[in-house]
Amino acid sequence: GSFPHRFICYYSNSDYCANEKYSSEGIADGVYESFFFYKNIFEMANNYGSVVHTLLLSAVMIALLTFTLMETMMMMIMNPLSMTTIIITITMLWLGKKNNKKTETQ
């Protein structure tokens, strides 16, 4: 439930998180609101039966997986060491594939 808040605060240049407040437990308001949003959705889905609950859970899991992939991509793009490693790996795979083709034709 903390992904949208973390993503906005860490990767955007907005002032969204500059003046945020924290609960007595030390949880940021954005994370706390996100938690209650998901909690309310699942409590509401329980009233409609297992089919609706399963479909809703599947949709939430797909959304969370998408968020995780987005954050992973942003971390890879913003980290120079990761980018260097990716470029070297792709280059080595490409050169290895090119050398395999030369060996097969001989």
PDB file of N, CA and C in Angstrom:
ATOM      1  N   GLY A   1       0.785  -1.194   0.000  1.00  0.00           N
ATOM      2  CA  GLY A   1       0.000   0.000   0.000  1.00  0.00           C
ATOM      3  C   GLY A   1       0.832   1.265   0.000  1.00  0.00           C
ATOM      4  N   SER A   2       2.145   1.156   0.211  1.00  0.00           N
ATOM      5  CA  SER A   2       2.960   2.368   0.276  1.00  0.00           C
ATOM      6  C   SER A   2       3.536   2.764  -1.071  1.00  0.00           C
ATOM      7  N   PHE A   3       3.352   1.922  -2.095  1.00  0.00           N
ATOM      8  CA  PHE A   3       4.010   2.214  -3.366  1.00  0.00           C
ATOM      9  C   PHE A   3       3.651   3.569  -3.965  1.00  0.00           C
ATOM     10  N   PRO A   4       2.370   3.881  -4.184  1.00  0.00           N
ATOM     11  CA  PRO A   4       2.100   5.166  -4.850  1.00  0.00           C
ATOM     12  C   PRO A   4       2.710   6.341  -4.094  1.00  0.00           C
ATOM     13  N   HIS A   5       2.616   6.302  -2.779  1.00  0.00           N
ATOM     14  CA  HIS A   5       3.177   7.387  -1.953  1.00  0.00           C
ATOM     15  C   HIS A   5       4.698   7.438  -2.099  1.00  0.00           C
ATOM     16  N   ARG A   6       5.354   6.279  -1.979  1.00  0.00           N
ATOM     17  CA  ARG A   6       6.810   6.215  -2.084  1.00  0.00           C
ATOM     18  C   ARG A   6       7.275   6.651  -3.474  1.00  0.00           C
ATOM     19  N   PHE A   7       6.570   6.199  -4.498  1.00  0.00           N
ATOM     20  CA  PHE A   7       6.941   6.525  -5.872  1.00  0.00           C
ATOM     21  C   PHE A   7       6.847   8.028  -6.117  1.00  0.00           C
ATOM     22  N   ILE A   8       5.756   8.632  -5.669  1.00  0.00           N
ATOM     23  CA  ILE A   8       5.568  10.070  -5.869  1.00  0.00           C
ATOM     24  C   ILE A   8       6.605  10.866  -5.087  1.00  0.00           C
ATOM     25  N   CYS A   9       6.838  10.480  -3.844  1.00  0.00           N
ATOM     26  CA  CYS A   9       7.760  11.245  -2.993  1.00  0.00           C
ATOM     27  C   CYS A   9       9.209  11.101  -3.437  1.00  0.00           C
ATOM     28  N   TYR A  10       9.605   9.915  -3.850  1.00  0.00           N
ATOM     29  CA  TYR A  10      11.013   9.671  -4.151  1.00  0.00           C
ATOM     30  C   TYR A  10      11.389  10.068  -5.580  1.00  0.00           C
ATOM     31  N   TYR A  11      10.525   9.766  -6.538  1.00  0.00           N
ATOM     32  CA  TYR A  11      10.903   9.947  -7.938  1.00  0.00           C
ATOM     33  C   TYR A  11      10.382  11.228  -8.582  1.00  0.00           C
ATOM     34  N   SER A  12       9.412  11.883  -7.972  1.00  0.00           N
ATOM     35  CA  SER A  12       8.920  13.112  -8.578  1.00  0.00           C
ATOM     36  C   SER A  12       9.554  14.315  -7.903  1.00  0.00           C
ATOM     37  N   ASN A  13       9.514  15.412  -8.587  1.00  0.00           N
ATOM     38  CA  ASN A  13      10.076  16.650  -8.038  1.00  0.00           C
ATOM     39  C   ASN A  13       8.988  17.545  -7.451  1.00  0.00           C
ATOM     40  N   SER A  14       7.854  16.949  -7.135  1.00  0.00           N
ATOM     41  CA  SER A  14       6.747  17.752  -6.630  1.00  0.00           C
ATOM     42  C   SER A  14       6.930  18.040  -5.142  1.00  0.00           C
ATOM     43  N   ASP A  15       6.145  18.981  -4.656  1.00  0.00           N
ATOM     44  CA  ASP A  15       6.171  19.334  -3.239  1.00  0.00           C
ATOM     45  C   ASP A  15       5.137  18.534  -2.452  1.00  0.00           C
ATOM     46  N   TYR A  16       4.662  17.456  -3.045  1.00  0.00           N
ATOM     47  CA  TYR A  16       3.610  16.645  -2.430  1.00  0.00           C
ATOM     48  C   TYR A  16       4.010  16.154  -1.038  1.00  0.00           C
ATOM     49  N   CYS A  17       5.253  15.759  -0.877  1.00  0.00           N
ATOM     50  CA  CYS A  17       5.688  15.156   0.391  1.00  0.00           C
ATOM     51  C   CYS A  17       6.463  16.116   1.285  1.00  0.00           C
ATOM     52  N   ALA A  18       6.683  17.323   0.830  1.00  0.00           N
ATOM     53  CA  ALA A  18       7.494  18.255   1.602  1.00  0.00           C
ATOM     54  C   ALA A  18       6.875  18.596   2.949  1.00  0.00           C
ATOM     55  N   ASN A  19       5.569  18.721   2.999  1.00  0.00           N
ATOM     56  CA  ASN A  19       4.897  19.124   4.232  1.00  0.00           C
ATOM     57  C   ASN A  19       3.999  18.021   4.792  1.00  0.00           C
ATOM     58  N   GLU A  20       4.332  16.781   4.517  1.00  0.00           N
ATOM     59  CA  GLU A  20       3.445  15.720   4.974  1.00  0.00           C
ATOM     60  C   GLU A  20       3.524  15.548   6.495  1.00  0.00           C
ATOM     61  N   LYS A  21       2.450  15.010   7.019  1.00  0.00           N
ATOM     62  CA  LYS A  21       2.340  14.793   8.457  1.00  0.00           C
ATOM     63  C   LYS A  21       2.370  13.294   8.724  1.00  0.00           C
ATOM     64  N   TYR A  22       2.691  12.963   9.961  1.00  0.00           N
ATOM     65  CA  TYR A  22       2.795  11.562  10.357  1.00  0.00           C
ATOM     66  C   TYR A  22       1.829  11.267  11.502  1.00  0.00           C
ATOM     67  N   SER A  23       1.345  10.033  11.518  1.00  0.00           N
ATOM     68  CA  SER A  23       0.448   9.617  12.600  1.00  0.00           C
ATOM     69  C   SER A  23       1.268   9.395  13.866  1.00  0.00           C
ATOM     70  N   SER A  24       0.583   9.088  14.963  1.00  0.00           N
ATOM     71  CA  SER A  24       1.283   8.839  16.229  1.00  0.00           C
ATOM     72  C   SER A  24       2.168   7.593  16.141  1.00  0.00           C
ATOM     73  N   GLU A  25       1.856   6.697  15.190  1.00  0.00           N
ATOM     74  CA  GLU A  25       2.680   5.499  14.989  1.00  0.00           C
ATOM     75  C   GLU A  25       3.874   5.766  14.076  1.00  0.00           C
ATOM     76  N   GLY A  26       3.970   6.973  13.525  1.00  0.00           N
ATOM     77  CA  GLY A  26       5.080   7.324  12.638  1.00  0.00           C
ATOM     78  C   GLY A  26       4.831   6.978  11.185  1.00  0.00           C
ATOM     79  N   ILE A  27       3.586   6.768  10.810  1.00  0.00           N
ATOM     80  CA  ILE A  27       3.232   6.415   9.434  1.00  0.00           C
ATOM     81  C   ILE A  27       2.809   7.683   8.708  1.00  0.00           C
ATOM     82  N   ALA A  28       3.357   7.907   7.520  1.00  0.00           N
ATOM     83  CA  ALA A  28       3.009   9.089   6.732  1.00  0.00           C
ATOM     84  C   ALA A  28       1.545   9.039   6.343  1.00  0.00           C
ATOM     85  N   ASP A  29       0.910  10.214   6.249  1.00  0.00           N
ATOM     86  CA  ASP A  29      -0.510  10.297   5.904  1.00  0.00           C
ATOM     87  C   ASP A  29      -0.822   9.603   4.587  1.00  0.00           C
ATOM     88  N   GLY A  30       0.035   9.763   3.590  1.00  0.00           N
ATOM     89  CA  GLY A  30      -0.197   9.142   2.283  1.00  0.00           C
ATOM     90  C   GLY A  30      -0.249   7.626   2.363  1.00  0.00           C
ATOM     91  N   VAL A  31       0.625   7.041   3.157  1.00  0.00           N
ATOM     92  CA  VAL A  31       0.645   5.587   3.320  1.00  0.00           C
ATOM     93  C   VAL A  31      -0.582   5.146   4.110  1.00  0.00           C
ATOM     94  N   TYR A  32      -0.918   5.890   5.129  1.00  0.00           N
ATOM     95  CA  TYR A  32      -2.064   5.580   5.976  1.00  0.00           C
ATOM     96  C   TYR A  32      -3.360   5.628   5.165  1.00  0.00           C
ATOM     97  N   GLU A  33      -3.509   6.642   4.325  1.00  0.00           N
ATOM     98  CA  GLU A  33      -4.695   6.754   3.479  1.00  0.00           C
ATOM     99  C   GLU A  33      -4.764   5.618   2.471  1.00  0.00           C
ATOM    100  N   SER A  34      -3.626   5.246   1.919  1.00  0.00           N
ATOM    101  CA  SER A  34      -3.571   4.140   0.967  1.00  0.00           C
ATOM    102  C   SER A  34      -3.997   2.838   1.632  1.00  0.00           C
ATOM    103  N   PHE A  35      -3.533   2.624   2.858  1.00  0.00           N
ATOM    104  CA  PHE A  35      -3.911   1.426   3.613  1.00  0.00           C
ATOM    105  C   PHE A  35      -5.422   1.355   3.790  1.00  0.00           C
ATOM    106  N   PHE A  36      -6.032   2.452   4.206  1.00  0.00           N
ATOM    107  CA  PHE A  36      -7.481   2.447   4.417  1.00  0.00           C
ATOM    108  C   PHE A  36      -8.243   2.292   3.112  1.00  0.00           C
ATOM    109  N   PHE A  37      -7.709   2.791   2.024  1.00  0.00           N
ATOM    110  CA  PHE A  37      -8.344   2.614   0.721  1.00  0.00           C
ATOM    111  C   PHE A  37      -8.440   1.127   0.379  1.00  0.00           C
ATOM    112  N   TYR A  38      -7.307   0.420   0.484  1.00  0.00           N
ATOM    113  CA  TYR A  38      -7.308  -1.014   0.182  1.00  0.00           C
ATOM    114  C   TYR A  38      -8.163  -1.787   1.176  1.00  0.00           C
ATOM    115  N   LYS A  39      -8.096  -1.422   2.445  1.00  0.00           N
ATOM    116  CA  LYS A  39      -8.882  -2.103   3.465  1.00  0.00           C
ATOM    117  C   LYS A  39     -10.377  -1.972   3.164  1.00  0.00           C
ATOM    118  N   ASN A  40     -10.820  -0.786   2.811  1.00  0.00           N
ATOM    119  CA  ASN A  40     -12.239  -0.573   2.498  1.00  0.00           C
ATOM    120  C   ASN A  40     -12.679  -1.349   1.264  1.00  0.00           C
ATOM    121  N   ILE A  41     -11.811  -1.407   0.261  1.00  0.00           N
ATOM    122  CA  ILE A  41     -12.148  -2.163  -0.955  1.00  0.00           C
ATOM    123  C   ILE A  41     -12.350  -3.636  -0.630  1.00  0.00           C
ATOM    124  N   PHE A  42     -11.432  -4.222   0.146  1.00  0.00           N
ATOM    125  CA  PHE A  42     -11.557  -5.649   0.452  1.00  0.00           C
ATOM    126  C   PHE A  42     -12.722  -5.937   1.389  1.00  0.00           C
ATOM    127  N   GLU A  43     -13.007  -5.047   2.312  1.00  0.00           N
ATOM    128  CA  GLU A  43     -14.175  -5.246   3.171  1.00  0.00           C
ATOM    129  C   GLU A  43     -15.460  -5.170   2.355  1.00  0.00           C
ATOM    130  N   MET A  44     -15.507  -4.265   1.391  1.00  0.00           N
ATOM    131  CA  MET A  44     -16.680  -4.145   0.540  1.00  0.00           C
ATOM    132  C   MET A  44     -16.820  -5.394  -0.346  1.00  0.00           C
ATOM    133  N   ALA A  45     -15.702  -5.898  -0.857  1.00  0.00           N
ATOM    134  CA  ALA A  45     -15.737  -7.069  -1.733  1.00  0.00           C
ATOM    135  C   ALA A  45     -16.212  -8.310  -0.998  1.00  0.00           C
ATOM    136  N   ASN A  46     -15.958  -8.392   0.298  1.00  0.00           N
ATOM    137  CA  ASN A  46     -16.427  -9.548   1.071  1.00  0.00           C
ATOM    138  C   ASN A  46     -17.945  -9.653   1.070  1.00  0.00           C
ATOM    139  N   ASN A  47     -18.623  -8.534   0.910  1.00  0.00           N
ATOM    140  CA  ASN A  47     -20.088  -8.542   0.905  1.00  0.00           C
ATOM    141  C   ASN A  47     -20.673  -9.102  -0.388  1.00  0.00           C
ATOM    142  N   TYR A  48     -19.880  -9.200  -1.447  1.00  0.00           N
ATOM    143  CA  TYR A  48     -20.399  -9.623  -2.749  1.00  0.00           C
ATOM    144  C   TYR A  48     -20.065 -11.063  -3.110  1.00  0.00           C
ATOM    145  N   GLY A  49     -19.366 -11.776  -2.276  1.00  0.00           N
ATOM    146  CA  GLY A  49     -19.104 -13.183  -2.545  1.00  0.00           C
ATOM    147  C   GLY A  49     -17.678 -13.434  -3.013  1.00  0.00           C
ATOM    148  N   SER A  50     -17.377 -14.707  -3.148  1.00  0.00           N
ATOM    149  CA  SER A  50     -16.003 -15.123  -3.435  1.00  0.00           C
ATOM    150  C   SER A  50     -15.556 -14.796  -4.857  1.00  0.00           C
ATOM    151  N   VAL A  51     -16.477 -14.789  -5.816  1.00  0.00           N
ATOM    152  CA  VAL A  51     -16.092 -14.492  -7.204  1.00  0.00           C
ATOM    153  C   VAL A  51     -15.615 -13.044  -7.322  1.00  0.00           C
ATOM    154  N   VAL A  52     -16.384 -12.124  -6.765  1.00  0.00           N
ATOM    155  CA  VAL A  52     -16.005 -10.708  -6.802  1.00  0.00           C
ATOM    156  C   VAL A  52     -14.716 -10.497  -6.013  1.00  0.00           C
ATOM    157  N   HIS A  53     -14.625 -11.158  -4.861  1.00  0.00           N
ATOM    158  CA  HIS A  53     -13.427 -11.026  -4.026  1.00  0.00           C
ATOM    159  C   HIS A  53     -12.194 -11.519  -4.785  1.00  0.00           C
ATOM    160  N   THR A  54     -12.312 -12.649  -5.471  1.00  0.00           N
ATOM    161  CA  THR A  54     -11.192 -13.199  -6.236  1.00  0.00           C
ATOM    162  C   THR A  54     -10.810 -12.281  -7.390  1.00  0.00           C
ATOM    163  N   LEU A  55     -11.799 -11.765  -8.112  1.00  0.00           N
ATOM    164  CA  LEU A  55     -11.508 -10.851  -9.221  1.00  0.00           C
ATOM    165  C   LEU A  55     -10.838  -9.576  -8.723  1.00  0.00           C
ATOM    166  N   LEU A  56     -11.313  -9.056  -7.618  1.00  0.00           N
ATOM    167  CA  LEU A  56     -10.726  -7.844  -7.054  1.00  0.00           C
ATOM    168  C   LEU A  56      -9.309  -8.093  -6.571  1.00  0.00           C
ATOM    169  N   LEU A  57      -9.094  -9.211  -5.900  1.00  0.00           N
ATOM    170  CA  LEU A  57      -7.749  -9.555  -5.447  1.00  0.00           C
ATOM    171  C   LEU A  57      -6.801  -9.708  -6.630  1.00  0.00           C
ATOM    172  N   SER A  58      -7.280 -10.319  -7.697  1.00  0.00           N
ATOM    173  CA  SER A  58      -6.452 -10.473  -8.903  1.00  0.00           C
ATOM    174  C   SER A  58      -6.097  -9.118  -9.501  1.00  0.00           C
ATOM    175  N   ALA A  59      -7.051  -8.215  -9.557  1.00  0.00           N
ATOM    176  CA  ALA A  59      -6.799  -6.879 -10.101  1.00  0.00           C
ATOM    177  C   ALA A  59      -5.790  -6.117  -9.239  1.00  0.00           C
ATOM    178  N   VAL A  60      -5.935  -6.231  -7.919  1.00  0.00           N
ATOM    179  CA  VAL A  60      -4.986  -5.555  -7.024  1.00  0.00           C
ATOM    180  C   VAL A  60      -3.591  -6.145  -7.180  1.00  0.00           C
ATOM    181  N   MET A  61      -3.495  -7.456  -7.298  1.00  0.00           N
ATOM    182  CA  MET A  61      -2.185  -8.095  -7.469  1.00  0.00           C
ATOM    183  C   MET A  61      -1.529  -7.656  -8.780  1.00  0.00           C
ATOM    184  N   ILE A  62      -2.310  -7.545  -9.838  1.00  0.00           N
ATOM    185  CA  ILE A  62      -1.770  -7.068 -11.117  1.00  0.00           C
ATOM    186  C   ILE A  62      -1.297  -5.625 -10.978  1.00  0.00           C
ATOM    187  N   ALA A  63      -2.066  -4.801 -10.298  1.00  0.00           N
ATOM    188  CA  ALA A  63      -1.662  -3.399 -10.093  1.00  0.00           C
ATOM    189  C   ALA A  63      -0.381  -3.320  -9.274  1.00  0.00           C
ATOM    190  N   LEU A  64      -0.288  -4.101  -8.210  1.00  0.00           N
ATOM    191  CA  LEU A  64       0.920  -4.076  -7.379  1.00  0.00           C
ATOM    192  C   LEU A  64       2.133  -4.595  -8.141  1.00  0.00           C
ATOM    193  N   LEU A  65       1.937  -5.616  -8.965  1.00  0.00           N
ATOM    194  CA  LEU A  65       3.029  -6.116  -9.795  1.00  0.00           C
ATOM    195  C   LEU A  65       3.489  -5.037 -10.775  1.00  0.00           C
ATOM    196  N   THR A  66       2.534  -4.331 -11.357  1.00  0.00           N
ATOM    197  CA  THR A  66       2.864  -3.232 -12.268  1.00  0.00           C
ATOM    198  C   THR A  66       3.644  -2.145 -11.545  1.00  0.00           C
ATOM    199  N   PHE A  67       3.203  -1.782 -10.340  1.00  0.00           N
ATOM    200  CA  PHE A  67       3.919  -0.781  -9.545  1.00  0.00           C
ATOM    201  C   PHE A  67       5.342  -1.233  -9.240  1.00  0.00           C
ATOM    202  N   THR A  68       5.499  -2.510  -8.890  1.00  0.00           N
ATOM    203  CA  THR A  68       6.829  -3.043  -8.582  1.00  0.00           C
ATOM    204  C   THR A  68       7.731  -2.972  -9.804  1.00  0.00           C
ATOM    205  N   LEU A  69       7.207  -3.333 -10.967  1.00  0.00           N
ATOM    206  CA  LEU A  69       8.002  -3.263 -12.198  1.00  0.00           C
ATOM    207  C   LEU A  69       8.372  -1.818 -12.537  1.00  0.00           C
ATOM    208  N   MET A  70       7.427  -0.896 -12.320  1.00  0.00           N
ATOM    209  CA  MET A  70       7.721   0.518 -12.584  1.00  0.00           C
ATOM    210  C   MET A  70       8.840   1.020 -11.679  1.00  0.00           C
ATOM    211  N   GLU A  71       8.763   0.672 -10.410  1.00  0.00           N
ATOM    212  CA  GLU A  71       9.783   1.132  -9.482  1.00  0.00           C
ATOM    213  C   GLU A  71      11.136   0.495  -9.783  1.00  0.00           C
ATOM    214  N   THR A  72      11.138  -0.767 -10.153  1.00  0.00           N
ATOM    215  CA  THR A  72      12.388  -1.435 -10.520  1.00  0.00           C
ATOM    216  C   THR A  72      13.019  -0.768 -11.730  1.00  0.00           C
ATOM    217  N   MET A  73      12.202  -0.445 -12.720  1.00  0.00           N
ATOM    218  CA  MET A  73      12.727   0.232 -13.910  1.00  0.00           C
ATOM    219  C   MET A  73      13.284   1.610 -13.560  1.00  0.00           C
ATOM    220  N   MET A  74      12.581   2.351 -12.710  1.00  0.00           N
ATOM    221  CA  MET A  74      13.072   3.673 -12.307  1.00  0.00           C
ATOM    222  C   MET A  74      14.382   3.568 -11.548  1.00  0.00           C
ATOM    223  N   MET A  75      14.496   2.572 -10.676  1.00  0.00           N
ATOM    224  CA  MET A  75      15.743   2.396  -9.926  1.00  0.00           C
ATOM    225  C   MET A  75      16.889   2.049 -10.869  1.00  0.00           C
ATOM    226  N   MET A  76      16.609   1.223 -11.858  1.00  0.00           N
ATOM    227  CA  MET A  76      17.654   0.840 -12.809  1.00  0.00           C
ATOM    228  C   MET A  76      18.074   2.031 -13.661  1.00  0.00           C
ATOM    229  N   ILE A  77      17.129   2.851 -14.054  1.00  0.00           N
ATOM    230  CA  ILE A  77      17.433   4.000 -14.894  1.00  0.00           C
ATOM    231  C   ILE A  77      18.210   5.059 -14.119  1.00  0.00           C
ATOM    232  N   MET A  78      17.844   5.268 -12.858  1.00  0.00           N
ATOM    233  CA  MET A  78      18.456   6.339 -12.080  1.00  0.00           C
ATOM    234  C   MET A  78      19.788   5.947 -11.439  1.00  0.00           C
ATOM    235  N   ASN A  79      20.108   4.666 -11.414  1.00  0.00           N
ATOM    236  CA  ASN A  79      21.347   4.210 -10.804  1.00  0.00           C
ATOM    237  C   ASN A  79      22.394   3.953 -11.893  1.00  0.00           C
ATOM    238  N   PRO A  80      23.452   4.753 -11.955  1.00  0.00           N
ATOM    239  CA  PRO A  80      24.457   4.585 -13.020  1.00  0.00           C
ATOM    240  C   PRO A  80      25.111   3.205 -13.018  1.00  0.00           C
ATOM    241  N   LEU A  81      25.341   2.621 -11.849  1.00  0.00           N
ATOM    242  CA  LEU A  81      25.957   1.303 -11.785  1.00  0.00           C
ATOM    243  C   LEU A  81      25.050   0.249 -12.414  1.00  0.00           C
ATOM    244  N   SER A  82      23.765   0.345 -12.148  1.00  0.00           N
ATOM    245  CA  SER A  82      22.817  -0.598 -12.747  1.00  0.00           C
ATOM    246  C   SER A  82      22.784  -0.435 -14.262  1.00  0.00           C
ATOM    247  N   MET A  83      22.754   0.796 -14.726  1.00  0.00           N
ATOM    248  CA  MET A  83      22.733   1.032 -16.168  1.00  0.00           C
ATOM    249  C   MET A  83      23.991   0.479 -16.827  1.00  0.00           C
ATOM    250  N   THR A  84      25.139   0.694 -16.208  1.00  0.00           N
ATOM    251  CA  THR A  84      26.399   0.176 -16.747  1.00  0.00           C
ATOM    252  C   THR A  84      26.363  -1.344 -16.801  1.00  0.00           C
ATOM    253  N   THR A  85      25.878  -1.973 -15.756  1.00  0.00           N
ATOM    254  CA  THR A  85      25.792  -3.432 -15.723  1.00  0.00           C
ATOM    255  C   THR A  85      24.852  -3.941 -16.810  1.00  0.00           C
ATOM    256  N   ILE A  86      23.733  -3.290 -16.998  1.00  0.00           N
ATOM    257  CA  ILE A  86      22.773  -3.706 -18.031  1.00  0.00           C
ATOM    258  C   ILE A  86      23.392  -3.569 -19.417  1.00  0.00           C
ATOM    259  N   ILE A  87      24.054  -2.459 -19.671  1.00  0.00           N
ATOM    260  CA  ILE A  87      24.671  -2.232 -20.979  1.00  0.00           C
ATOM    261  C   ILE A  87      25.758  -3.273 -21.249  1.00  0.00           C
ATOM    262  N   ILE A  88      26.588  -3.550 -20.263  1.00  0.00           N
ATOM    263  CA  ILE A  88      27.652  -4.555 -20.428  1.00  0.00           C
ATOM    264  C   ILE A  88      27.043  -5.932 -20.666  1.00  0.00           C
ATOM    265  N   THR A  89      26.006  -6.285 -19.921  1.00  0.00           N
ATOM    266  CA  THR A  89      25.364  -7.592 -20.082  1.00  0.00           C
ATOM    267  C   THR A  89      24.752  -7.737 -21.470  1.00  0.00           C
ATOM    268  N   ILE A  90      24.042  -6.723 -21.924  1.00  0.00           N
ATOM    269  CA  ILE A  90      23.437  -6.778 -23.258  1.00  0.00           C
ATOM    270  C   ILE A  90      24.513  -6.874 -24.332  1.00  0.00           C
ATOM    271  N   THR A  91      25.579  -6.104 -24.168  1.00  0.00           N
ATOM    272  CA  THR A  91      26.674  -6.148 -25.143  1.00  0.00           C
ATOM    273  C   THR A  91      27.323  -7.529 -25.186  1.00  0.00           C
ATOM    274  N   MET A  92      27.567  -8.114 -24.019  1.00  0.00           N
ATOM    275  CA  MET A  92      28.187  -9.445 -23.981  1.00  0.00           C
ATOM    276  C   MET A  92      27.270 -10.499 -24.589  1.00  0.00           C
ATOM    277  N   LEU A  93      25.971 -10.414 -24.316  1.00  0.00           N
ATOM    278  CA  LEU A  93      25.035 -11.360 -24.924  1.00  0.00           C
ATOM    279  C   LEU A  93      24.990 -11.202 -26.435  1.00  0.00           C
ATOM    280  N   TRP A  94      24.995  -9.970 -26.903  1.00  0.00           N
ATOM    281  CA  TRP A  94      24.965  -9.713 -28.340  1.00  0.00           C
ATOM    282  C   TRP A  94      26.237 -10.230 -29.006  1.00  0.00           C
ATOM    283  N   LEU A  95      27.396  -9.961 -28.383  1.00  0.00           N
ATOM    284  CA  LEU A  95      28.660 -10.447 -28.954  1.00  0.00           C
ATOM    285  C   LEU A  95      28.738 -11.968 -28.915  1.00  0.00           C
ATOM    286  N   GLY A  96      28.231 -12.581 -27.843  1.00  0.00           N
ATOM    287  CA  GLY A  96      28.224 -14.040 -27.757  1.00  0.00           C
ATOM    288  C   GLY A  96      27.360 -14.663 -28.831  1.00  0.00           C
ATOM    289  N   LYS A  97      26.212 -14.057 -29.088  1.00  0.00           N
ATOM    290  CA  LYS A  97      25.320 -14.559 -30.127  1.00  0.00           C
ATOM    291  C   LYS A  97      25.968 -14.393 -31.504  1.00  0.00           C
ATOM    292  N   LYS A  98      26.654 -13.270 -31.703  1.00  0.00           N
ATOM    293  CA  LYS A  98      27.323 -13.000 -32.980  1.00  0.00           C
ATOM    294  C   LYS A  98      28.448 -14.009 -33.213  1.00  0.00           C
ATOM    295  N   ASN A  99      29.207 -14.328 -32.166  1.00  0.00           N
ATOM    296  CA  ASN A  99      30.293 -15.307 -32.287  1.00  0.00           C
ATOM    297  C   ASN A  99      29.763 -16.709 -32.531  1.00  0.00           C
ATOM    298  N   ASN A 100      28.621 -17.065 -31.953  1.00  0.00           N
ATOM    299  CA  ASN A 100      28.008 -18.373 -32.194  1.00  0.00           C
ATOM    300  C   ASN A 100      27.596 -18.528 -33.650  1.00  0.00           C
ATOM    301  N   LYS A 101      27.090 -17.475 -34.269  1.00  0.00           N
ATOM    302  CA  LYS A 101      26.702 -17.536 -35.672  1.00  0.00           C
ATOM    303  C   LYS A 101      27.925 -17.746 -36.557  1.00  0.00           C
ATOM    304  N   LYS A 102      29.057 -17.086 -36.234  1.00  0.00           N
ATOM    305  CA  LYS A 102      30.279 -17.249 -37.012  1.00  0.00           C
ATOM    306  C   LYS A 102      30.800 -18.683 -36.897  1.00  0.00           C
ATOM    307  N   THR A 103      30.733 -19.248 -35.707  1.00  0.00           N
ATOM    308  CA  THR A 103      31.219 -20.612 -35.479  1.00  0.00           C
ATOM    309  C   THR A 103      30.355 -21.623 -36.222  1.00  0.00           C
ATOM    310  N   GLU A 104      29.064 -21.425 -36.269  1.00  0.00           N
ATOM    311  CA  GLU A 104      28.156 -22.346 -36.953  1.00  0.00           C
ATOM    312  C   GLU A 104      28.354 -22.325 -38.460  1.00  0.00           C
ATOM    313  N   THR A 105      28.723 -21.180 -39.026  1.00  0.00           N
ATOM    314  CA  THR A 105      28.887 -21.093 -40.484  1.00  0.00           C
ATOM    315  C   THR A 105      30.206 -21.669 -40.948  1.00  0.00           C
ATOM    316  N   GLN A 106      31.156 -21.875 -40.060  1.00  0.00           N
ATOM    317  CA  GLN A 106      32.464 -22.396 -40.472  1.00  0.00           C
ATOM    318  C   GLN A 106      32.476 -23.869 -40.564  1.00  0.00           C
TER     319      GLN A 106
END
